[in-house]
Amino acid sequence: MSQGMHVICVTAAGLEDALSGSPFVGRRPEVARIRAAHADSVRTGTQVVCEVVGDPGIGKTRLVHAALDSCAPALPRAVGTCVEAERDIPFHVFRHAFGAPHPARADPGRPTAGAEPDGLPALRPVGPLDVRQFRTYQLARRLLTLAARDGLALVLDDLHWADTSSTGLVTHLLRYPVPAPLLLLLVYRPRQLDTAMPFGPPDAGVPGGRGRERIELGPLSLADTVALYPHDDPAELGRRHDRAAGNPGYLAALDGVGPDGDRDPPSTAGPRLTDRAVATLRAEWAGLSPVDATCLRAAAVCGTPCGVDLLAEVARLPAREVTESAWRLVRRDLLRVVPATARFTFRHPVLRAAVTQDTDPAWRAEAHHRALTVLLARQAPPAERVAQAEHLLGLPHGRPVEPYVDVLCRAAGEIRGDAPELAVRWLRTALHAVRPPAGSPDTRHDVTLLLARITGEMGNLAESRALLREVVPELPVDPTGRRAAAVAQWVRVERLLGNYAEAAAISRRELVGTPTPTAGAYQLATELGAIGILSGHPSPVPGGAPDGEASGIDRAGLLAVRGLAAAHDGEVQIARELLAAGAPIVDALPDRDLRERPDCLLAFGLAELFLERPADATRHLDRGITLVRDAHRDDGLCQLLLGRSQVAYHRGQLGTVIGLTTEAGGIARRIGSRSLLSFALAFEAQATAWRGGPRDDDRAVALARTAVDLANDLDSWSGRTAATALATATLLAGDPATCVEMLTDAGGDSRLTRLQASLRPMWHELLCAAALAAGDLPEAYRRARAALAAADLLGLPGQHAFAESAYGEVLLARGEVLTALPYLRTAADRFRAAGMMLRHSLALVAIARASEAVDQGGPALRARRRAQELAARCGTERVGLRLARPVRALTETALTDREWHIARLASTGVTNRLIGRQLHISPRTVEAHLTRIYRKAGVESRSGLVAWVSRFDDTDR
C-alpha cells in the first residue's frame, strides 16, 4: 500500500435507514473518525479511504452524509449508488457518481449540477487483469486526480451490488492512491457480496496509522432511540427498541405498530408492520426466482431455525433444490446459518414478519399445517409445535380447531412445571379458540379445567376461581369422578382464599351422590377434613378407610389430614397410628405425584411437628418445598414455607423463622390470600417478639395486630394463631392484660377449649407468665396446675416441659426456690429432648437465677454459660436480659426484660442519651421506658429508682 494512503474502516450493522427527515442521533465516535479522515485528507493532500460496512439497516448512508455535513472545510461531494438491476453495466457506480455530481452539503437524494467532470469515458468490461485493463484503471485514476485537485468526497454506496469493473477500479485505487485530497467512502453490506471484496479486516502487524482499522457500529442504544422518537410513549418505545434490536431501519419499519400485533399471536408471527414498511422491505426479495421466493416464504412459516428437510416439506420442493435455494438466500443475507448447526434462520424477526405479511394467507395456512404435521411426527419441542398451531388458529382454513387446541393443551401440560406463565398463555389462546360457537363443549371444559389448575398453581387464585365457577356447573356427574375432581380443585382454591364456609358447603353438596371410591371423592373428603381444621369447626372426615383401589396419593392425602386433625385435637395415639399407616405410602410416592398434591406433605409435616417429631416434619416439608419450587407452584410453596417456619420456631431458630415467614408473606400478598398472610405475620410476630431486640417489641405487636385484622374469624385457625401471637408479643412488651384478654377470647373459656389441644399446656404457661407479670400469684398457680393437667392428658415431653416450667416459676415467685429447682431442671431436660432450643435456654436461665439465689454457684455458672450458648444459636437477646433479673418479690416482675435492663442502667447514673446509644434507640424512647418503669416501681424520680433497684443488688455480679 502506498505511503500516501490512509484507510479507516467503519463497520455498521443493520438495515438502511428508511426514515426521511428524522434527526440523526448517536454515532459520535464514528462521526469523529470520518471527520478525522476528512481532515487528514485535506491536510496531507492525499487519498484517504473509509469503509462503512454492515448489515442492512443501521443507516450507513445517513452516517456518511451526517459526518460529511459536519466537516470543515467542506469538500465537494460526488455520490454514486449501485443498483442490483444495473450489475451488468461496467463502472455503473462511477457513472452514477460523476453523471450527477453533488456540491458540498448537498442532500444525497437531490443531485445538483456542478463544475466536476461530466463522467468517465465509456469503457468496455474487461476479463482477467491485463495491460489494457490496467491502462483503463490508470486513466480513471488520472481523471479522479483532476476531479479531486481541489478536494473531493467520493461516496460509493451499496457496493455489494457493484459490477466487476467497478470492484476492480476500487481495488486499483486502493493499491495506487490518487495523489490529491480525495476522501473515498466505500459503503456496502459485506454479507451480500457475490465475491469477496478486496478490503476487510486490517492485516496483522500493520501499524494503525498506515493500515486499516475496523470499527464496528453497534445498534442504537435505548437512549438514542428515545432521542430519535422523542414524542413516543417510552414504555412502548422500549418494546419497539427490543423488537428492532436497536436497528434504526427496523425501528422505522415498526413505527406506528401497536403492541398487540395482528391477529396472529405476537410471539409467533412477530409484530404486524405497516403496509409502507412491508413495501419498503419487499424490495429485498422482489427479484427472487420462484423457487427462492417459495423457500423464503417456507422459512417464514417455519419460524424458528429450521433444517432443509423441514423447509422441503413445507415448500413442497426436493431437498436438493431447497438446499441450493437456501444458500442463495444466505448469500443475499435474507437467511443466515445458525452457528454450529445445519439450520437456517432469518436475518431479523422484522424481516420474517414482512415476508409473512407479504405471503398469501391461504398458502400460509396450508404451509403451517404441513409444518405442524411434520413437527408432530418428529415429536418436536413444545414451543415449535405450538407456534404452528397458534398460526393456524389465527388463519382462515376451514379445518376444525380441536386438533390445534389439543396441540396447545398437550404442550402446556409438558411445560407447566418449568414455564407456567407460557403454559397459561398457550391455554388462553386455546380457550379463546374454542369459545362458542367454535369448538365442542367437552374441549372447552378440558381447556378451562387445565387453565384453572395451572393458574391456581401459579398463585393466580382469583382467575382460577372464576374459571372453575364457570365450568363446574356445566360438568355432568360421571362415575369416573371427573366432576368431583374439578369440584375438589375449586374447593381447594376457596380454602386457600380463606373462604372456609363456602368451601365446606360446596364439598358437602358434591359428596351427596358421588361414588366414594372415585379419586375425586377422596380429594373432596380430604379437602373437607382440611377445611374443618382451618375453620375451627372440625367434623369427621367422610368415608371410611381409604379403599384398596385408591391411588397412593389419595390414600396418603386422606390419612395425612386425619392424622393432622387427631394431632390438632390432642388425640396423640390415634394420630401416631394414622401417620404410621400413611408415612410408608407417602415416602414411596414418586415426586410427580407429590408435586401435583403438595398439601399431603404439608399435612404430614404439621402432624409430625405437633407430635414433637421435628426431624420427620423437616424431611417431609423440605421435600415439598423443593418440589413446588421446581414446579413454580406458589399455591403450595406459601403453605409449606409456613409449615417449615413452625418447625424452625419449635427449634428456636428465630432468624430462619423470620426469613421463611417474610417469603411466605410476600407470596400470600401476591396470590391474594388474607388467611395465609395472617398466618405469616403471626408467625413472624412470635419470632420477632422472642428475638428481643431494642425495637422488636413494638414491631412484634404491630405485626400481630395486623395478623388479627386480616383474620376474619377468631374461631379459625388463622384467627387463633394471630390472637396467640398478639398475646405473646404483648406479654413480652410488658402488657399482660392484653395477653390475657387475647388468649381467653381465642380460647373461648378459662380452660381454653377452643385452642389447639396439643398445644394447650403452652398457652396455660403463657397465661401463668401473664399472671406473674401482673402480680396475681393465685391466678398464676391455677394456670400452672391447669398446664400440668393438660400435659398429663397429652403425654408429649415438650408440653410437659411447659407445664413444669410454669409451676417452677410460680414456686420461685413464692420464694420456694429449693422446691422450684427440680421442676425447672426437669423442664430443661424435656425441652432439650423435644428439640426446643429457645425454651431450653430460657429454662436454664431460670435454673441459673434460682441457683444463684440459694448460693449454688457451680450449677448457676454452668446453667448461665449453657443458656448463653443456646441463646447465641437462637439469635435472641431475651436470655441475656433475663439473666440480669433477680429472683425476689413480685414487685419487679411487672417490668419487662427490656425495662428491667433500662432500669438497672439508669440506676448507675447513665444518661438517657448514653442508654439510647447502647441500645440503639432514641433518648425519647428511653424516656418513655423510664416513665413506665417509674409507674410500675411506684417511684417518682431517678433517685427513687436507684433505691428501688438497690434492693436487688444481689444480682449485680
PDB file of C-alpha atoms in Angstrom, residues 552-693:
ATOM      1  CA  GLY A 552     -51.300 -43.948  46.667  1.00  0.00           C
ATOM      2  CA  ILE A 553     -51.568 -40.183  46.726  1.00  0.00           C
ATOM      3  CA  ASP A 554     -55.298 -40.351  47.528  1.00  0.00           C
ATOM      4  CA  ARG A 555     -54.711 -42.744  50.433  1.00  0.00           C
ATOM      5  CA  ALA A 556     -51.746 -40.759  51.728  1.00  0.00           C
ATOM      6  CA  GLY A 557     -53.615 -37.449  51.489  1.00  0.00           C
ATOM      7  CA  LEU A 558     -56.640 -38.712  53.409  1.00  0.00           C
ATOM      8  CA  LEU A 559     -54.518 -40.355  56.107  1.00  0.00           C
ATOM      9  CA  ALA A 560     -52.400 -37.194  56.457  1.00  0.00           C
ATOM     10  CA  VAL A 561     -55.420 -34.950  57.016  1.00  0.00           C
ATOM     11  CA  ARG A 562     -56.937 -37.376  59.503  1.00  0.00           C
ATOM     12  CA  GLY A 563     -53.622 -37.588  61.323  1.00  0.00           C
ATOM     13  CA  LEU A 564     -53.347 -33.817  61.411  1.00  0.00           C
ATOM     14  CA  ALA A 565     -56.875 -33.494  62.778  1.00  0.00           C
ATOM     15  CA  ALA A 566     -56.119 -36.045  65.525  1.00  0.00           C
ATOM     16  CA  ALA A 567     -52.825 -34.345  66.421  1.00  0.00           C
ATOM     17  CA  HIS A 568     -54.503 -30.945  66.469  1.00  0.00           C
ATOM     18  CA  ASP A 569     -57.226 -32.208  68.802  1.00  0.00           C
ATOM     19  CA  GLY A 570     -54.765 -33.865  71.191  1.00  0.00           C
ATOM     20  CA  GLU A 571     -55.630 -37.459  70.213  1.00  0.00           C
ATOM     21  CA  VAL A 572     -51.983 -38.364  70.219  1.00  0.00           C
ATOM     22  CA  GLN A 573     -52.215 -42.138  69.959  1.00  0.00           C
ATOM     23  CA  ILE A 574     -54.716 -42.021  67.084  1.00  0.00           C
ATOM     24  CA  ALA A 575     -52.527 -39.513  65.270  1.00  0.00           C
ATOM     25  CA  ARG A 576     -49.477 -41.736  65.673  1.00  0.00           C
ATOM     26  CA  GLU A 577     -51.336 -44.723  64.249  1.00  0.00           C
ATOM     27  CA  LEU A 578     -52.605 -42.765  61.254  1.00  0.00           C
ATOM     28  CA  LEU A 579     -49.158 -41.373  60.499  1.00  0.00           C
ATOM     29  CA  ALA A 580     -47.604 -44.804  60.900  1.00  0.00           C
ATOM     30  CA  ALA A 581     -50.029 -46.088  58.259  1.00  0.00           C
ATOM     31  CA  GLY A 582     -49.524 -43.158  55.915  1.00  0.00           C
ATOM     32  CA  ALA A 583     -45.781 -42.485  56.175  1.00  0.00           C
ATOM     33  CA  PRO A 584     -44.646 -45.571  54.195  1.00  0.00           C
ATOM     34  CA  ILE A 585     -47.122 -44.672  51.463  1.00  0.00           C
ATOM     35  CA  VAL A 586     -46.063 -41.045  51.132  1.00  0.00           C
ATOM     36  CA  ASP A 587     -42.356 -41.880  51.317  1.00  0.00           C
ATOM     37  CA  ALA A 588     -42.791 -44.346  48.445  1.00  0.00           C
ATOM     38  CA  LEU A 589     -44.686 -41.914  46.228  1.00  0.00           C
ATOM     39  CA  PRO A 590     -42.820 -40.529  43.212  1.00  0.00           C
ATOM     40  CA  ASP A 591     -42.047 -36.839  43.055  1.00  0.00           C
ATOM     41  CA  ARG A 592     -44.517 -36.430  40.197  1.00  0.00           C
ATOM     42  CA  ASP A 593     -47.494 -37.367  42.411  1.00  0.00           C
ATOM     43  CA  LEU A 594     -46.389 -35.228  45.329  1.00  0.00           C
ATOM     44  CA  ARG A 595     -45.694 -32.273  43.052  1.00  0.00           C
ATOM     45  CA  GLU A 596     -49.324 -32.486  41.956  1.00  0.00           C
ATOM     46  CA  ARG A 597     -50.612 -32.738  45.552  1.00  0.00           C
ATOM     47  CA  PRO A 598     -48.120 -30.987  47.861  1.00  0.00           C
ATOM     48  CA  ASP A 599     -50.759 -30.477  50.571  1.00  0.00           C
ATOM     49  CA  CYS A 600     -50.205 -34.120  51.525  1.00  0.00           C
ATOM     50  CA  LEU A 601     -46.631 -33.345  52.627  1.00  0.00           C
ATOM     51  CA  LEU A 602     -47.811 -30.230  54.457  1.00  0.00           C
ATOM     52  CA  ALA A 603     -50.362 -32.194  56.482  1.00  0.00           C
ATOM     53  CA  PHE A 604     -47.816 -34.891  57.326  1.00  0.00           C
ATOM     54  CA  GLY A 605     -45.215 -32.323  58.363  1.00  0.00           C
ATOM     55  CA  LEU A 606     -47.573 -30.397  60.639  1.00  0.00           C
ATOM     56  CA  ALA A 607     -48.958 -33.555  62.253  1.00  0.00           C
ATOM     57  CA  GLU A 608     -45.423 -34.779  62.941  1.00  0.00           C
ATOM     58  CA  LEU A 609     -44.478 -31.403  64.401  1.00  0.00           C
ATOM     59  CA  PHE A 610     -47.469 -31.468  66.775  1.00  0.00           C
ATOM     60  CA  LEU A 611     -46.375 -34.949  67.858  1.00  0.00           C
ATOM     61  CA  GLU A 612     -42.942 -33.425  68.574  1.00  0.00           C
ATOM     62  CA  ARG A 613     -41.127 -35.231  65.766  1.00  0.00           C
ATOM     63  CA  PRO A 614     -39.369 -32.256  64.175  1.00  0.00           C
ATOM     64  CA  ALA A 615     -36.872 -34.337  62.188  1.00  0.00           C
ATOM     65  CA  ASP A 616     -39.642 -36.187  60.318  1.00  0.00           C
ATOM     66  CA  ALA A 617     -41.547 -32.939  59.863  1.00  0.00           C
ATOM     67  CA  THR A 618     -38.481 -31.255  58.392  1.00  0.00           C
ATOM     68  CA  ARG A 619     -37.900 -34.146  55.978  1.00  0.00           C
ATOM     69  CA  HIS A 620     -41.411 -34.043  54.579  1.00  0.00           C
ATOM     70  CA  LEU A 621     -41.726 -30.267  54.457  1.00  0.00           C
ATOM     71  CA  ASP A 622     -38.327 -29.778  52.840  1.00  0.00           C
ATOM     72  CA  ARG A 623     -39.198 -32.356  50.199  1.00  0.00           C
ATOM     73  CA  GLY A 624     -42.403 -30.494  49.452  1.00  0.00           C
ATOM     74  CA  ILE A 625     -40.656 -27.109  49.275  1.00  0.00           C
ATOM     75  CA  THR A 626     -38.087 -28.471  46.826  1.00  0.00           C
ATOM     76  CA  LEU A 627     -40.774 -29.973  44.609  1.00  0.00           C
ATOM     77  CA  VAL A 628     -43.027 -26.920  44.465  1.00  0.00           C
ATOM     78  CA  ARG A 629     -40.117 -24.530  43.963  1.00  0.00           C
ATOM     79  CA  ASP A 630     -39.022 -26.537  40.948  1.00  0.00           C
ATOM     80  CA  ALA A 631     -42.595 -26.524  39.651  1.00  0.00           C
ATOM     81  CA  HIS A 632     -43.107 -22.778  40.325  1.00  0.00           C
ATOM     82  CA  ARG A 633     -46.172 -23.544  42.448  1.00  0.00           C
ATOM     83  CA  ASP A 634     -46.832 -20.507  44.611  1.00  0.00           C
ATOM     84  CA  ASP A 635     -50.053 -22.014  45.936  1.00  0.00           C
ATOM     85  CA  GLY A 636     -48.219 -24.879  47.603  1.00  0.00           C
ATOM     86  CA  LEU A 637     -44.989 -23.029  48.375  1.00  0.00           C
ATOM     87  CA  CYS A 638     -46.615 -20.471  50.666  1.00  0.00           C
ATOM     88  CA  GLN A 639     -48.218 -23.136  52.865  1.00  0.00           C
ATOM     89  CA  LEU A 640     -45.095 -25.291  53.010  1.00  0.00           C
ATOM     90  CA  LEU A 641     -42.920 -22.315  53.955  1.00  0.00           C
ATOM     91  CA  LEU A 642     -45.307 -21.522  56.783  1.00  0.00           C
ATOM     92  CA  GLY A 643     -45.198 -25.116  57.977  1.00  0.00           C
ATOM     93  CA  ARG A 644     -41.415 -25.142  57.792  1.00  0.00           C
ATOM     94  CA  SER A 645     -41.267 -21.882  59.759  1.00  0.00           C
ATOM     95  CA  GLN A 646     -43.137 -23.561  62.586  1.00  0.00           C
ATOM     96  CA  VAL A 647     -40.573 -26.344  62.726  1.00  0.00           C
ATOM     97  CA  ALA A 648     -37.886 -23.668  62.943  1.00  0.00           C
ATOM     98  CA  TYR A 649     -39.857 -21.903  65.704  1.00  0.00           C
ATOM     99  CA  HIS A 650     -40.159 -25.198  67.599  1.00  0.00           C
ATOM    100  CA  ARG A 651     -36.365 -25.496  67.412  1.00  0.00           C
ATOM    101  CA  GLY A 652     -35.777 -21.871  68.395  1.00  0.00           C
ATOM    102  CA  GLN A 653     -34.260 -20.839  65.049  1.00  0.00           C
ATOM    103  CA  LEU A 654     -35.655 -17.322  65.135  1.00  0.00           C
ATOM    104  CA  GLY A 655     -33.722 -15.925  62.157  1.00  0.00           C
ATOM    105  CA  THR A 656     -34.881 -18.833  59.997  1.00  0.00           C
ATOM    106  CA  VAL A 657     -38.476 -18.255  61.104  1.00  0.00           C
ATOM    107  CA  ILE A 658     -38.369 -14.600  60.126  1.00  0.00           C
ATOM    108  CA  GLY A 659     -36.792 -15.377  56.749  1.00  0.00           C
ATOM    109  CA  LEU A 660     -39.335 -18.090  55.904  1.00  0.00           C
ATOM    110  CA  THR A 661     -42.342 -16.076  57.033  1.00  0.00           C
ATOM    111  CA  THR A 662     -41.176 -12.999  55.145  1.00  0.00           C
ATOM    112  CA  GLU A 663     -41.003 -15.018  51.935  1.00  0.00           C
ATOM    113  CA  ALA A 664     -44.339 -16.685  52.649  1.00  0.00           C
ATOM    114  CA  GLY A 665     -45.927 -13.304  53.353  1.00  0.00           C
ATOM    115  CA  GLY A 666     -44.742 -11.964  50.024  1.00  0.00           C
ATOM    116  CA  ILE A 667     -46.281 -14.939  48.235  1.00  0.00           C
ATOM    117  CA  ALA A 668     -49.518 -14.623  50.197  1.00  0.00           C
ATOM    118  CA  ARG A 669     -49.836 -10.998  49.148  1.00  0.00           C
ATOM    119  CA  ARG A 670     -49.128 -11.925  45.542  1.00  0.00           C
ATOM    120  CA  ILE A 671     -51.749 -14.670  45.398  1.00  0.00           C
ATOM    121  CA  GLY A 672     -54.317 -12.633  47.342  1.00  0.00           C
ATOM    122  CA  SER A 673     -54.777 -14.929  50.361  1.00  0.00           C
ATOM    123  CA  ARG A 674     -55.622 -12.986  53.528  1.00  0.00           C
ATOM    124  CA  SER A 675     -55.659 -16.115  55.680  1.00  0.00           C
ATOM    125  CA  LEU A 676     -52.173 -17.222  54.617  1.00  0.00           C
ATOM    126  CA  LEU A 677     -50.873 -13.687  55.075  1.00  0.00           C
ATOM    127  CA  SER A 678     -52.361 -13.649  58.575  1.00  0.00           C
ATOM    128  CA  PHE A 679     -50.502 -16.863  59.377  1.00  0.00           C
ATOM    129  CA  ALA A 680     -47.255 -15.426  58.012  1.00  0.00           C
ATOM    130  CA  LEU A 681     -47.479 -12.197  60.013  1.00  0.00           C
ATOM    131  CA  ALA A 682     -48.457 -14.030  63.185  1.00  0.00           C
ATOM    132  CA  PHE A 683     -45.535 -16.436  62.959  1.00  0.00           C
ATOM    133  CA  GLU A 684     -43.155 -13.562  62.197  1.00  0.00           C
ATOM    134  CA  ALA A 685     -44.531 -11.631  65.178  1.00  0.00           C
ATOM    135  CA  GLN A 686     -43.840 -14.521  67.543  1.00  0.00           C
ATOM    136  CA  ALA A 687     -40.251 -14.901  66.351  1.00  0.00           C
ATOM    137  CA  THR A 688     -39.651 -11.146  66.439  1.00  0.00           C
ATOM    138  CA  ALA A 689     -41.009 -10.889  69.974  1.00  0.00           C
ATOM    139  CA  TRP A 690     -38.707 -13.634  71.252  1.00  0.00           C
ATOM    140  CA  ARG A 691     -35.727 -12.146  69.445  1.00  0.00           C
ATOM    141  CA  GLY A 692     -35.997  -9.271  71.886  1.00  0.00           C
ATOM    142  CA  GLY A 693     -34.080  -6.540  70.102  1.00  0.00           C
TER     143      GLY A 693
END
